[in-house]
PDB file of C-alpha atoms and ligand atoms in Angstrom:
ATOM      1  CA  MET O   1     -69.286  10.795  22.028  1.00 81.00           C
ATOM      2  CA  ARG O   2     -73.171  11.271  22.542  1.00 93.00           C
ATOM      3  CA  ALA O   3     -75.125   9.318  25.017  1.00 96.00           C
ATOM      4  CA  PHE O   4     -76.635   5.845  23.558  1.00 97.00           C
ATOM      5  CA  THR O   5     -78.698   3.343  25.191  1.00 98.00           C
ATOM      6  CA  TYR O   6     -77.361  -0.401  24.413  1.00 98.00           C
ATOM      7  CA  GLU O   7     -78.883  -3.813  23.936  1.00 98.00           C
ATOM      8  CA  ARG O   8     -77.687  -7.130  23.208  1.00 98.00           C
ATOM      9  CA  ALA O   9     -79.947  -8.803  20.885  1.00 98.00           C
ATOM     10  CA  GLN O  10     -81.102 -12.390  21.681  1.00 97.00           C
ATOM     11  CA  SER O  11     -82.862 -13.220  18.122  1.00 96.00           C
ATOM     12  CA  ILE O  12     -82.682 -12.212  14.448  1.00 96.00           C
ATOM     13  CA  ALA O  13     -86.434 -11.260  14.385  1.00 95.00           C
ATOM     14  CA  GLY O  14     -85.957  -9.341  17.487  1.00 96.00           C
ATOM     15  CA  ALA O  15     -82.882  -7.713  16.171  1.00 97.00           C
ATOM     16  CA  ALA O  16     -84.598  -6.448  13.004  1.00 96.00           C
ATOM     17  CA  LEU O  17     -87.682  -5.258  15.076  1.00 95.00           C
ATOM     18  CA  ALA O  18     -85.112  -3.307  17.524  1.00 96.00           C
ATOM     19  CA  GLY O  19     -83.934  -2.178  14.392  1.00 96.00           C
ATOM     20  CA  CYS O  20     -86.851  -0.040  13.445  1.00 94.00           C
ATOM     21  CA  ARG O  21     -86.708   2.173  16.285  1.00 94.00           C
ATOM     22  CA  PRO O  22     -85.784   5.763  15.432  1.00 95.00           C
ATOM     23  CA  GLY O  23     -81.900   6.377  15.911  1.00 97.00           C
ATOM     24  CA  ALA O  24     -81.137   2.653  16.512  1.00 98.00           C
ATOM     25  CA  LYS O  25     -78.005   1.418  14.698  1.00 98.00           C
ATOM     26  CA  PHE O  26     -76.661  -2.437  14.553  1.00 98.00           C
ATOM     27  CA  ILE O  27     -73.259  -2.964  15.868  1.00 98.00           C
ATOM     28  CA  ALA O  28     -70.633  -5.853  15.493  1.00 98.00           C
ATOM     29  CA  GLY O  29     -67.264  -5.156  15.129  1.00 98.00           C
ATOM     30  CA  GLY O  30     -67.729  -1.424  15.369  1.00 97.00           C
ATOM     31  CA  THR O  31     -64.322  -0.741  13.581  1.00 97.00           C
ATOM     32  CA  ASN O  32     -66.162   2.014  11.409  1.00 97.00           C
ATOM     33  CA  LEU O  33     -69.040   2.911  13.481  1.00 98.00           C
ATOM     34  CA  LEU O  34     -67.536   3.381  16.726  1.00 97.00           C
ATOM     35  CA  ASP O  35     -64.764   5.930  15.068  1.00 96.00           C
ATOM     36  CA  LEU O  36     -67.748   7.613  13.059  1.00 98.00           C
ATOM     37  CA  MET O  37     -69.653   8.176  16.659  1.00 98.00           C
ATOM     38  CA  LYS O  38     -66.553   9.618  18.483  1.00 97.00           C
ATOM     39  CA  LEU O  39     -66.381  12.234  15.352  1.00 96.00           C
ATOM     40  CA  ASP O  40     -70.216  13.221  15.886  1.00 96.00           C
ATOM     41  CA  ILE O  41     -70.650  11.801  12.443  1.00 97.00           C
ATOM     42  CA  GLU O  42     -73.070   8.821  13.435  1.00 97.00           C
ATOM     43  CA  THR O  43     -75.292   9.864  16.154  1.00 97.00           C
ATOM     44  CA  PRO O  44     -77.556   6.799  17.083  1.00 98.00           C
ATOM     45  CA  THR O  45     -79.168   6.943  20.157  1.00 98.00           C
ATOM     46  CA  HIS O  46     -79.490   3.157  20.552  1.00 98.00           C
ATOM     47  CA  LEU O  47     -77.162   0.167  19.769  1.00 98.00           C
ATOM     48  CA  ILE O  48     -78.115  -3.115  19.210  1.00 98.00           C
ATOM     49  CA  ASP O  49     -75.215  -5.184  19.666  1.00 98.00           C
ATOM     50  CA  VAL O  50     -75.722  -8.854  17.151  1.00 98.00           C
ATOM     51  CA  ASN O  51     -72.587 -10.422  17.917  1.00 98.00           C
ATOM     52  CA  GLY O  52     -74.514 -12.947  20.184  1.00 97.00           C
ATOM     53  CA  LEU O  53     -76.731 -14.119  17.091  1.00 98.00           C
ATOM     54  CA  GLY O  54     -74.459 -16.982  15.879  1.00 97.00           C
ATOM     55  CA  LEU O  55     -74.111 -15.597  12.461  1.00 98.00           C
ATOM     56  CA  ASP O  56     -70.673 -16.533  12.367  1.00 98.00           C
ATOM     57  CA  ARG O  57     -70.274 -19.601  10.318  1.00 98.00           C
ATOM     58  CA  ILE O  58     -69.085 -20.514   6.701  1.00 98.00           C
ATOM     59  CA  GLU O  59     -71.202 -23.231   5.278  1.00 98.00           C
ATOM     60  CA  PRO O  60     -71.252 -25.001   1.838  1.00 98.00           C
ATOM     61  CA  THR O  61     -74.685 -24.389   0.247  1.00 98.00           C
ATOM     62  CA  PRO O  62     -76.617 -27.397  -1.646  1.00 98.00           C
ATOM     63  CA  ASP O  63     -75.933 -25.733  -4.935  1.00 97.00           C
ATOM     64  CA  GLY O  64     -72.181 -26.043  -4.634  1.00 98.00           C
ATOM     65  CA  GLY O  65     -71.558 -22.451  -3.097  1.00 98.00           C
ATOM     66  CA  LEU O  66     -70.568 -21.115   0.094  1.00 98.00           C
ATOM     67  CA  HIS O  67     -72.765 -19.257   2.671  1.00 98.00           C
ATOM     68  CA  ILE O  68     -70.867 -16.689   4.653  1.00 98.00           C
ATOM     69  CA  GLY O  69     -72.450 -15.631   8.014  1.00 98.00           C
ATOM     70  CA  ALA O  70     -72.816 -11.595   8.715  1.00 98.00           C
ATOM     71  CA  LEU O  71     -70.535 -11.895  11.621  1.00 98.00           C
ATOM     72  CA  VAL O  72     -67.848 -13.770  10.062  1.00 98.00           C
ATOM     73  CA  ARG O  73     -64.522 -11.679  10.671  1.00 98.00           C
ATOM     74  CA  ASN O  74     -62.616 -10.594   7.616  1.00 98.00           C
ATOM     75  CA  ALA O  75     -59.489 -12.201   8.958  1.00 98.00           C
ATOM     76  CA  ASP O  76     -61.205 -15.828   9.467  1.00 98.00           C
ATOM     77  CA  LEU O  77     -62.759 -15.432   5.909  1.00 98.00           C
ATOM     78  CA  ALA O  78     -59.771 -14.621   4.419  1.00 98.00           C
ATOM     79  CA  SER O  79     -57.793 -17.684   5.841  1.00 98.00           C
ATOM     80  CA  ASP O  80     -60.817 -20.272   5.206  1.00 98.00           C
ATOM     81  CA  THR O  81     -59.551 -23.181   3.050  1.00 98.00           C
ATOM     82  CA  ARG O  82     -62.715 -23.375   1.161  1.00 98.00           C
ATOM     83  CA  VAL O  83     -62.433 -19.409   0.216  1.00 98.00           C
ATOM     84  CA  ARG O  84     -58.789 -19.711  -0.503  1.00 98.00           C
ATOM     85  CA  ARG O  85     -58.890 -22.845  -2.741  1.00 98.00           C
ATOM     86  CA  ASP O  86     -62.224 -21.639  -4.444  1.00 98.00           C
ATOM     87  CA  TYR O  87     -62.698 -17.979  -4.026  1.00 98.00           C
ATOM     88  CA  ALA O  88     -59.025 -16.550  -3.975  1.00 98.00           C
ATOM     89  CA  LEU O  89     -60.297 -13.195  -5.287  1.00 98.00           C
ATOM     90  CA  LEU O  90     -62.156 -12.692  -1.921  1.00 98.00           C
ATOM     91  CA  SER O  91     -59.183 -14.006   0.345  1.00 98.00           C
ATOM     92  CA  ARG O  92     -56.876 -11.530  -1.807  1.00 98.00           C
ATOM     93  CA  ALA O  93     -59.086  -8.595  -1.401  1.00 98.00           C
ATOM     94  CA  LEU O  94     -59.572  -9.094   2.082  1.00 98.00           C
ATOM     95  CA  LEU O  95     -56.165  -9.101   3.212  1.00 98.00           C
ATOM     96  CA  ALA O  96     -55.361  -6.158   1.044  1.00 97.00           C
ATOM     97  CA  GLY O  97     -57.918  -4.300   3.417  1.00 96.00           C
ATOM     98  CA  ALA O  98     -57.174  -2.711   6.636  1.00 95.00           C
ATOM     99  CA  SER O  99     -54.780  -3.931   8.882  1.00 95.00           C
ATOM    100  CA  GLY O 100     -54.358  -7.284  10.801  1.00 95.00           C
ATOM    101  CA  GLN O 101     -55.960  -5.938  13.845  1.00 96.00           C
ATOM    102  CA  LEU O 102     -58.853  -4.615  12.001  1.00 97.00           C
ATOM    103  CA  ARG O 103     -59.297  -7.906  10.229  1.00 98.00           C
ATOM    104  CA  ASN O 104     -59.708  -9.835  13.253  1.00 98.00           C
ATOM    105  CA  LYS O 105     -62.342  -7.639  14.459  1.00 98.00           C
ATOM    106  CA  ALA O 106     -64.497  -6.443  11.127  1.00 98.00           C
ATOM    107  CA  THR O 107     -67.241  -8.775  10.122  1.00 98.00           C
ATOM    108  CA  THR O 108     -68.805  -9.254   6.696  1.00 98.00           C
ATOM    109  CA  ALA O 109     -71.609  -7.450   6.887  1.00 98.00           C
ATOM    110  CA  GLY O 110     -70.088  -4.571   8.571  1.00 98.00           C
ATOM    111  CA  ASN O 111     -67.117  -4.360   5.573  1.00 98.00           C
ATOM    112  CA  LEU O 112     -69.940  -4.217   3.057  1.00 98.00           C
ATOM    113  CA  LEU O 113     -71.789  -1.506   4.988  1.00 98.00           C
ATOM    114  CA  GLN O 114     -68.817   0.689   6.082  1.00 98.00           C
ATOM    115  CA  ARG O 115     -68.779   4.357   4.967  1.00 98.00           C
ATOM    116  CA  THR O 116     -66.753   6.737   2.555  1.00 98.00           C
ATOM    117  CA  ARG O 117     -63.491   7.786   3.543  1.00 97.00           C
ATOM    118  CA  CYS O 118     -63.781  10.969   1.785  1.00 98.00           C
ATOM    119  CA  PRO O 119     -61.783  13.413   3.909  1.00 97.00           C
ATOM    120  CA  TYR O 120     -64.490  16.059   3.660  1.00 98.00           C
ATOM    121  CA  PHE O 121     -67.378  13.310   5.333  1.00 98.00           C
ATOM    122  CA  TYR O 122     -64.845  13.078   8.359  1.00 97.00           C
ATOM    123  CA  ASP O 123     -64.276  17.290   8.815  1.00 97.00           C
ATOM    124  CA  THR O 124     -67.684  18.364  10.415  1.00 96.00           C
ATOM    125  CA  ASN O 125     -66.575  21.844   9.841  1.00 97.00           C
ATOM    126  CA  LEU O 126     -67.257  21.453   6.081  1.00 98.00           C
ATOM    127  CA  PRO O 127     -70.467  20.738   4.066  1.00 98.00           C
ATOM    128  CA  CYS O 128     -71.055  17.415   2.995  1.00 98.00           C
ATOM    129  CA  ASN O 129     -74.384  16.160   1.528  1.00 98.00           C
ATOM    130  CA  LYS O 130     -73.779  12.619   2.802  1.00 98.00           C
ATOM    131  CA  ARG O 131     -73.305  13.804   6.500  1.00 98.00           C
ATOM    132  CA  GLN O 132     -75.728  16.409   6.291  1.00 97.00           C
ATOM    133  CA  PRO O 133     -78.254  16.022   3.487  1.00 98.00           C
ATOM    134  CA  GLY O 134     -78.574  19.699   1.734  1.00 98.00           C
ATOM    135  CA  SER O 135     -75.569  21.058   3.306  1.00 98.00           C
ATOM    136  CA  GLY O 136     -73.308  20.924   0.196  1.00 98.00           C
ATOM    137  CA  CYS O 137     -70.440  18.910  -1.260  1.00 98.00           C
ATOM    138  CA  ALA O 138     -66.848  20.493  -0.289  1.00 98.00           C
ATOM    139  CA  ALA O 139     -65.226  17.840  -2.339  1.00 98.00           C
ATOM    140  CA  ILE O 140     -66.568  19.469  -5.511  1.00 97.00           C
ATOM    141  CA  GLY O 141     -64.219  22.294  -6.310  1.00 96.00           C
ATOM    142  CA  GLY O 142     -62.231  20.920  -3.453  1.00 98.00           C
ATOM    143  CA  PHE O 143     -58.927  18.486  -3.544  1.00 97.00           C
ATOM    144  CA  SER O 144     -60.581  15.467  -5.268  1.00 98.00           C
ATOM    145  CA  ARG O 145     -57.666  13.187  -5.897  1.00 97.00           C
ATOM    146  CA  SER O 146     -59.549  10.373  -4.192  1.00 98.00           C
ATOM    147  CA  HIS O 147     -63.001  10.647  -5.693  1.00 98.00           C
ATOM    148  CA  ALA O 148     -65.259   8.893  -8.046  1.00 98.00           C
ATOM    149  CA  VAL O 149     -64.956   9.282 -11.754  1.00 98.00           C
ATOM    150  CA  LEU O 150     -67.785   7.146 -12.734  1.00 98.00           C
ATOM    151  CA  GLY O 151     -71.641   6.945 -11.348  1.00 98.00           C
ATOM    152  CA  ALA O 152     -71.136  10.322  -9.366  1.00 98.00           C
ATOM    153  CA  SER O 153     -73.782  13.176  -9.012  1.00 98.00           C
ATOM    154  CA  ASP O 154     -73.558  17.124  -8.397  1.00 98.00           C
ATOM    155  CA  ALA O 155     -74.660  16.220  -4.949  1.00 98.00           C
ATOM    156  CA  CYS O 156     -71.646  13.898  -4.218  1.00 98.00           C
ATOM    157  CA  ILE O 157     -68.373  12.124  -5.724  1.00 98.00           C
ATOM    158  CA  ALA O 158     -67.395   9.827  -2.919  1.00 98.00           C
ATOM    159  CA  THR O 159     -66.076   6.177  -3.562  1.00 98.00           C
ATOM    160  CA  HIS O 160     -66.997   3.288  -1.659  1.00 98.00           C
ATOM    161  CA  PRO O 161     -63.905   1.863   0.225  1.00 98.00           C
ATOM    162  CA  SER O 162     -64.393  -1.687   0.532  1.00 98.00           C
ATOM    163  CA  ASP O 163     -62.229  -4.259  -0.988  1.00 98.00           C
ATOM    164  CA  MET O 164     -63.991  -7.218  -0.190  1.00 98.00           C
ATOM    165  CA  ALA O 165     -67.215  -5.661  -1.749  1.00 98.00           C
ATOM    166  CA  VAL O 166     -65.242  -5.540  -5.314  1.00 98.00           C
ATOM    167  CA  ALA O 167     -64.331  -9.214  -4.866  1.00 98.00           C
ATOM    168  CA  MET O 168     -67.709 -10.220  -4.001  1.00 98.00           C
ATOM    169  CA  ARG O 169     -69.287  -8.194  -7.130  1.00 98.00           C
ATOM    170  CA  ALA O 170     -67.232 -10.010  -9.497  1.00 98.00           C
ATOM    171  CA  LEU O 171     -68.118 -13.109  -7.380  1.00 98.00           C
ATOM    172  CA  ASP O 172     -71.805 -12.454  -8.159  1.00 98.00           C
ATOM    173  CA  ALA O 173     -72.463 -12.736  -4.335  1.00 98.00           C
ATOM    174  CA  THR O 174     -75.973 -12.303  -2.885  1.00 98.00           C
ATOM    175  CA  VAL O 175     -76.782 -10.342   0.277  1.00 98.00           C
ATOM    176  CA  VAL O 176     -78.937 -12.246   2.753  1.00 98.00           C
ATOM    177  CA  THR O 177     -81.175 -10.268   5.147  1.00 98.00           C
ATOM    178  CA  MET O 178     -84.241 -10.324   7.243  1.00 97.00           C
ATOM    179  CA  ARG O 179     -86.579  -7.500   7.720  1.00 95.00           C
ATOM    180  CA  ALA O 180     -88.530  -6.322  10.767  1.00 89.00           C
ATOM    181  CA  ASP O 181     -91.575  -8.028   9.544  1.00 91.00           C
ATOM    182  CA  GLY O 182     -89.858 -11.237   9.255  1.00 91.00           C
ATOM    183  CA  ALA O 183     -89.346 -11.562   5.680  1.00 95.00           C
ATOM    184  CA  GLY O 184     -86.269 -12.507   4.130  1.00 95.00           C
ATOM    185  CA  ARG O 185     -84.909 -10.898   1.115  1.00 97.00           C
ATOM    186  CA  ARG O 186     -81.769 -12.314  -1.413  1.00 98.00           C
ATOM    187  CA  ILE O 187     -80.190  -9.251  -2.673  1.00 98.00           C
ATOM    188  CA  PRO O 188     -77.686  -9.724  -5.733  1.00 98.00           C
ATOM    189  CA  ILE O 189     -74.555  -7.598  -4.898  1.00 98.00           C
ATOM    190  CA  ALA O 190     -74.972  -5.735  -8.287  1.00 98.00           C
ATOM    191  CA  ASP O 191     -78.252  -4.386  -6.756  1.00 98.00           C
ATOM    192  CA  PHE O 192     -77.138  -3.643  -3.326  1.00 98.00           C
ATOM    193  CA  TYR O 193     -75.369  -0.426  -3.624  1.00 98.00           C
ATOM    194  CA  THR O 194     -77.301   2.657  -4.775  1.00 98.00           C
ATOM    195  CA  LEU O 195     -75.299   5.542  -6.717  1.00 98.00           C
ATOM    196  CA  PRO O 196     -75.658   9.079  -4.886  1.00 98.00           C
ATOM    197  CA  GLY O 197     -77.840  10.838  -7.208  1.00 98.00           C
ATOM    198  CA  ASN O 198     -79.750  13.224  -5.097  1.00 98.00           C
ATOM    199  CA  THR O 199     -79.799  11.297  -1.907  1.00 98.00           C
ATOM    200  CA  PRO O 200     -75.938  10.472  -0.981  1.00 98.00           C
ATOM    201  CA  GLN O 201     -76.775   9.765   2.336  1.00 98.00           C
ATOM    202  CA  ARG O 202     -78.614   6.646   1.181  1.00 98.00           C
ATOM    203  CA  GLU O 203     -75.876   3.916   0.092  1.00 98.00           C
ATOM    204  CA  THR O 204     -77.713   0.654  -0.324  1.00 98.00           C
ATOM    205  CA  VAL O 205     -81.088  -1.052  -0.485  1.00 98.00           C
ATOM    206  CA  ILE O 206     -81.263  -1.905   2.704  1.00 97.00           C
ATOM    207  CA  GLU O 207     -84.360  -0.781   4.634  1.00 94.00           C
ATOM    208  CA  PRO O 208     -84.412   0.703   8.616  1.00 91.00           C
ATOM    209  CA  GLY O 209     -84.365  -2.482  10.710  1.00 93.00           C
ATOM    210  CA  GLU O 210     -83.221  -4.711   7.721  1.00 97.00           C
ATOM    211  CA  LEU O 211     -80.557  -6.995   9.118  1.00 98.00           C
ATOM    212  CA  ILE O 212     -77.847  -8.642   7.134  1.00 98.00           C
ATOM    213  CA  THR O 213     -77.619 -12.094   8.110  1.00 98.00           C
ATOM    214  CA  GLY O 214     -75.006 -13.238   5.569  1.00 98.00           C
ATOM    215  CA  VAL O 215     -73.395 -13.524   1.990  1.00 98.00           C
ATOM    216  CA  THR O 216     -73.744 -16.415  -0.537  1.00 98.00           C
ATOM    217  CA  LEU O 217     -71.216 -17.156  -3.253  1.00 98.00           C
ATOM    218  CA  PRO O 218     -72.364 -19.391  -6.238  1.00 98.00           C
ATOM    219  CA  LYS O 219     -70.115 -22.073  -7.003  1.00 98.00           C
ATOM    220  CA  PRO O 220     -66.867 -21.487  -8.239  1.00 98.00           C
ATOM    221  CA  VAL O 221     -66.303 -20.736 -11.391  1.00 98.00           C
ATOM    222  CA  GLY O 222     -62.138 -21.415 -11.575  1.00 98.00           C
ATOM    223  CA  GLY O 223     -60.008 -19.401 -13.515  1.00 98.00           C
ATOM    224  CA  ILE O 224     -56.821 -17.183 -12.057  1.00 98.00           C
ATOM    225  CA  HIS O 225     -58.130 -15.038  -9.472  1.00 98.00           C
ATOM    226  CA  ILE O 226     -56.270 -11.624  -8.999  1.00 98.00           C
ATOM    227  CA  TYR O 227     -56.845  -8.629  -6.750  1.00 98.00           C
ATOM    228  CA  GLN O 228     -54.393  -5.724  -7.718  1.00 98.00           C
ATOM    229  CA  LYS O 229     -54.901  -2.558  -5.611  1.00 98.00           C
ATOM    230  CA  VAL O 230     -53.107   0.589  -5.823  1.00 98.00           C
ATOM    231  CA  ARG O 231     -52.514   2.951  -3.013  1.00 97.00           C
ATOM    232  CA  ASP O 232     -50.356   5.366  -1.493  1.00 95.00           C
ATOM    233  CA  ARG O 233     -48.582   3.087   0.600  1.00 93.00           C
ATOM    234  CA  ALA O 234     -48.332  -0.322   0.860  1.00 89.00           C
ATOM    235  CA  SER O 235     -50.555  -1.195   3.637  1.00 88.00           C
ATOM    236  CA  TYR O 236     -53.514   0.073   5.860  1.00 90.00           C
ATOM    237  CA  ALA O 237     -54.566   2.650   3.089  1.00 93.00           C
ATOM    238  CA  PHE O 238     -57.852   2.808   0.821  1.00 96.00           C
ATOM    239  CA  ALA O 239     -57.698   1.831  -2.942  1.00 97.00           C
ATOM    240  CA  LEU O 240     -56.795   4.806  -5.182  1.00 98.00           C
ATOM    241  CA  VAL O 241     -57.907   2.154  -7.855  1.00 98.00           C
ATOM    242  CA  SER O 242     -58.400  -1.812  -7.516  1.00 98.00           C
ATOM    243  CA  VAL O 243     -58.845  -4.345 -10.161  1.00 98.00           C
ATOM    244  CA  GLY O 244     -60.400  -7.492  -9.150  1.00 98.00           C
ATOM    245  CA  ALA O 245     -60.339 -10.171 -12.036  1.00 98.00           C
ATOM    246  CA  ILE O 246     -60.960 -13.947 -12.795  1.00 98.00           C
ATOM    247  CA  VAL O 247     -59.206 -14.824 -15.923  1.00 98.00           C
ATOM    248  CA  GLN O 248     -60.033 -18.085 -17.294  1.00 97.00           C
ATOM    249  CA  ALA O 249     -57.442 -20.177 -20.014  1.00 96.00           C
ATOM    250  CA  ASP O 250     -58.704 -18.706 -22.876  1.00 95.00           C
ATOM    251  CA  GLY O 251     -58.696 -14.944 -21.596  1.00 96.00           C
ATOM    252  CA  THR O 252     -62.121 -14.574 -21.238  1.00 97.00           C
ATOM    253  CA  GLY O 253     -63.455 -13.752 -17.889  1.00 98.00           C
ATOM    254  CA  ARG O 254     -64.598 -11.022 -15.165  1.00 98.00           C
ATOM    255  CA  ILE O 255     -63.379  -7.486 -13.784  1.00 98.00           C
ATOM    256  CA  ALA O 256     -64.558  -5.304 -11.188  1.00 98.00           C
ATOM    257  CA  LEU O 257     -63.041  -2.205 -10.387  1.00 98.00           C
ATOM    258  CA  GLY O 258     -63.096  -0.460  -6.732  1.00 98.00           C
ATOM    259  CA  GLY O 259     -62.108   3.157  -5.977  1.00 98.00           C
ATOM    260  CA  VAL O 260     -63.751   4.634  -8.985  1.00 98.00           C
ATOM    261  CA  ALA O 261     -67.436   4.893  -7.840  1.00 98.00           C
ATOM    262  CA  ALA O 262     -69.708   4.800  -5.166  1.00 98.00           C
ATOM    263  CA  LYS O 263     -70.142   1.069  -5.589  1.00 98.00           C
ATOM    264  CA  PRO O 264     -67.856  -1.536  -6.813  1.00 98.00           C
ATOM    265  CA  TRP O 265     -67.822  -1.042 -10.758  1.00 98.00           C
ATOM    266  CA  ARG O 266     -68.558  -3.986 -13.039  1.00 98.00           C
ATOM    267  CA  ILE O 267     -69.958  -3.815 -16.652  1.00 98.00           C
ATOM    268  CA  GLU O 268     -70.941  -7.325 -17.455  1.00 97.00           C
ATOM    269  CA  ALA O 269     -70.648  -6.262 -21.743  1.00 96.00           C
ATOM    270  CA  ALA O 270     -67.124  -4.899 -21.025  1.00 97.00           C
ATOM    271  CA  GLU O 271     -65.523  -8.194 -20.258  1.00 97.00           C
ATOM    272  CA  ALA O 272     -66.260  -9.671 -23.780  1.00 97.00           C
ATOM    273  CA  ALA O 273     -63.533  -7.396 -24.812  1.00 97.00           C
ATOM    274  CA  MET O 274     -60.912  -9.129 -22.056  1.00 97.00           C
ATOM    275  CA  PRO O 275     -59.170 -11.173 -24.731  1.00 97.00           C
ATOM    276  CA  LEU O 276     -58.373  -7.878 -26.876  1.00 97.00           C
ATOM    277  CA  GLY O 277     -56.488  -6.472 -23.908  1.00 97.00           C
ATOM    278  CA  ALA O 278     -56.684  -3.685 -21.265  1.00 98.00           C
ATOM    279  CA  GLN O 279     -57.401  -0.546 -23.566  1.00 98.00           C
ATOM    280  CA  ALA O 280     -60.233  -2.273 -24.990  1.00 98.00           C
ATOM    281  CA  VAL O 281     -61.807  -3.220 -21.784  1.00 98.00           C
ATOM    282  CA  THR O 282     -60.873  -0.263 -20.215  1.00 98.00           C
ATOM    283  CA  ALA O 283     -62.589   1.896 -22.732  1.00 98.00           C
ATOM    284  CA  LEU O 284     -65.875   0.104 -21.891  1.00 98.00           C
ATOM    285  CA  LEU O 285     -65.418  -0.140 -18.372  1.00 98.00           C
ATOM    286  CA  MET O 286     -64.768   3.778 -17.944  1.00 98.00           C
ATOM    287  CA  ALA O 287     -67.398   4.958 -20.738  1.00 97.00           C
ATOM    288  CA  GLY O 288     -68.959   8.165 -19.257  1.00 97.00           C
ATOM    289  CA  ALA O 289     -66.467   8.932 -16.841  1.00 98.00           C
ATOM    290  CA  SER O 290     -66.231  12.331 -15.565  1.00 98.00           C
ATOM    291  CA  THR O 291     -63.258  13.607 -14.021  1.00 98.00           C
ATOM    292  CA  THR O 292     -61.548  16.691 -11.998  1.00 97.00           C
ATOM    293  CA  PRO O 293     -58.225  17.976 -12.803  1.00 97.00           C
ATOM    294  CA  ASP O 294     -57.159  15.887  -9.478  1.00 98.00           C
ATOM    295  CA  ASN O 295     -58.506  12.342 -10.327  1.00 98.00           C
ATOM    296  CA  ALA O 296     -58.233  12.375 -14.139  1.00 98.00           C
ATOM    297  CA  TYR O 297     -55.056  10.275 -13.694  1.00 98.00           C
ATOM    298  CA  LYS O 298     -57.604   7.584 -12.569  1.00 98.00           C
ATOM    299  CA  ILE O 299     -58.533   6.771 -15.956  1.00 98.00           C
ATOM    300  CA  THR O 300     -54.758   6.052 -17.120  1.00 98.00           C
ATOM    301  CA  LEU O 301     -54.472   4.326 -13.791  1.00 98.00           C
ATOM    302  CA  VAL O 302     -57.363   1.789 -14.457  1.00 98.00           C
ATOM    303  CA  GLU O 303     -55.935   0.825 -17.943  1.00 98.00           C
ATOM    304  CA  ARG O 304     -52.422   0.128 -16.530  1.00 98.00           C
ATOM    305  CA  THR O 305     -53.679  -1.754 -13.319  1.00 98.00           C
ATOM    306  CA  ILE O 306     -55.896  -3.782 -15.657  1.00 98.00           C
ATOM    307  CA  LYS O 307     -52.958  -4.488 -18.188  1.00 98.00           C
ATOM    308  CA  ALA O 308     -50.648  -5.501 -15.417  1.00 98.00           C
ATOM    309  CA  VAL O 309     -53.489  -7.953 -14.015  1.00 98.00           C
ATOM    310  CA  LEU O 310     -54.105  -9.504 -17.469  1.00 98.00           C
ATOM    311  CA  ASP O 311     -50.430 -10.001 -17.881  1.00 98.00           C
ATOM    312  CA  GLN O 312     -49.941 -11.848 -14.615  1.00 98.00           C
ATOM    313  CA  ALA O 313     -52.988 -13.890 -15.411  1.00 97.00           C
ATOM    314  CA  ARG O 314     -51.329 -14.873 -18.817  1.00 96.00           C
ATOM    315  CA  LYS O 315     -48.072 -15.458 -17.071  1.00 96.00           C
ATOM    316  CA  GLU O 316     -49.952 -18.104 -14.624  1.00 94.00           C
ATOM    317  CA  THR O 317     -51.725 -19.605 -17.427  1.00 89.00           C
ATOM    318  CA  ALA O 318     -48.583 -20.457 -19.569  1.00 83.00           C
TER     319      ALA O 318
HETATM  320 FE1  LIG P 401     -69.794  14.632   1.324  1.00 78.14          FE
HETATM  321 FE2  LIG P 401     -69.817  13.077  -0.790  1.00 78.14          FE
HETATM  322 FE3  LIG P 401     -69.159  15.766  -1.137  1.00 78.14          FE
HETATM  323 FE4  LIG P 401     -67.588  13.794   0.133  1.00 78.14          FE
HETATM  324  S1  LIG P 401     -68.082  13.761  -1.858  1.00 78.14           S
HETATM  325  S2  LIG P 401     -68.104  15.959   0.742  1.00 78.14           S
HETATM  326  S3  LIG P 401     -68.707  12.209   1.062  1.00 78.14           S
HETATM  327  S4  LIG P 401     -71.185  14.802  -0.299  1.00 78.14           S
END
């Protein structure tokens, strides 16, 4: 690990200002950043600890929704009675992620901003455009079983690892930030993540110094909430494919996918086909998919997982 300086932020505005310094990074739970620093993948020269900023509350919003502070720990968010009752998809997605110890430490903002688990990203002996722009992509032509089948580019085929973000995409969450100039932003999660294109090192629309202060959920939409994650082992593993769904009694609803792209994948137009069944929805959701021999199985796996989710929803509404 390289040497760095450290400060505890005293205010949101001060943190955002300090975050503009070249080489500065925010740290909260540190469950991803510290690992990346030990591996010499992230090399910040200055860490700004934001844990003392009081952004750790879950509060109702005037329009019947819920505001989740950026520093609310994943375990606390998953167990909140309002979340379990009105946004069960979010609670279930959180509990499908990481381990109990990590969920106790990891924060809402950090979960959104976690980096890919592409194995080549973590191997500093191999080229990776995300880690070192312009160096190449070892996954293309390499072992790509876990990689993206949608929205990828010739520069990067990595997936986003967050389960929580998949649920938030289905729930139409809004990411709330503060910029260094003191201006706030409200970014719909549909616009928060960027696809790799020629700049896979850029993963979100967040600007230097911009601090996530929270996430807002709109008022609850009811329905059956299901998060189905398919992975290599029963816990502490990232999704090969995941399906986050809200299904209403008439069969309509929402579906977002994890494990297939560099962002949670949701095509609102595809949801019109939900009452027709898994095959119809999958055809629309996975339109334009590009696979390798290693990851072509994901197309079938998505359809089967959606079928399992829709069957479960039907049983629960019967
Ligand atoms: Fe790096 Fe992306 Fe290629 Fe993985 S897929 S090696 S993260 S450029």
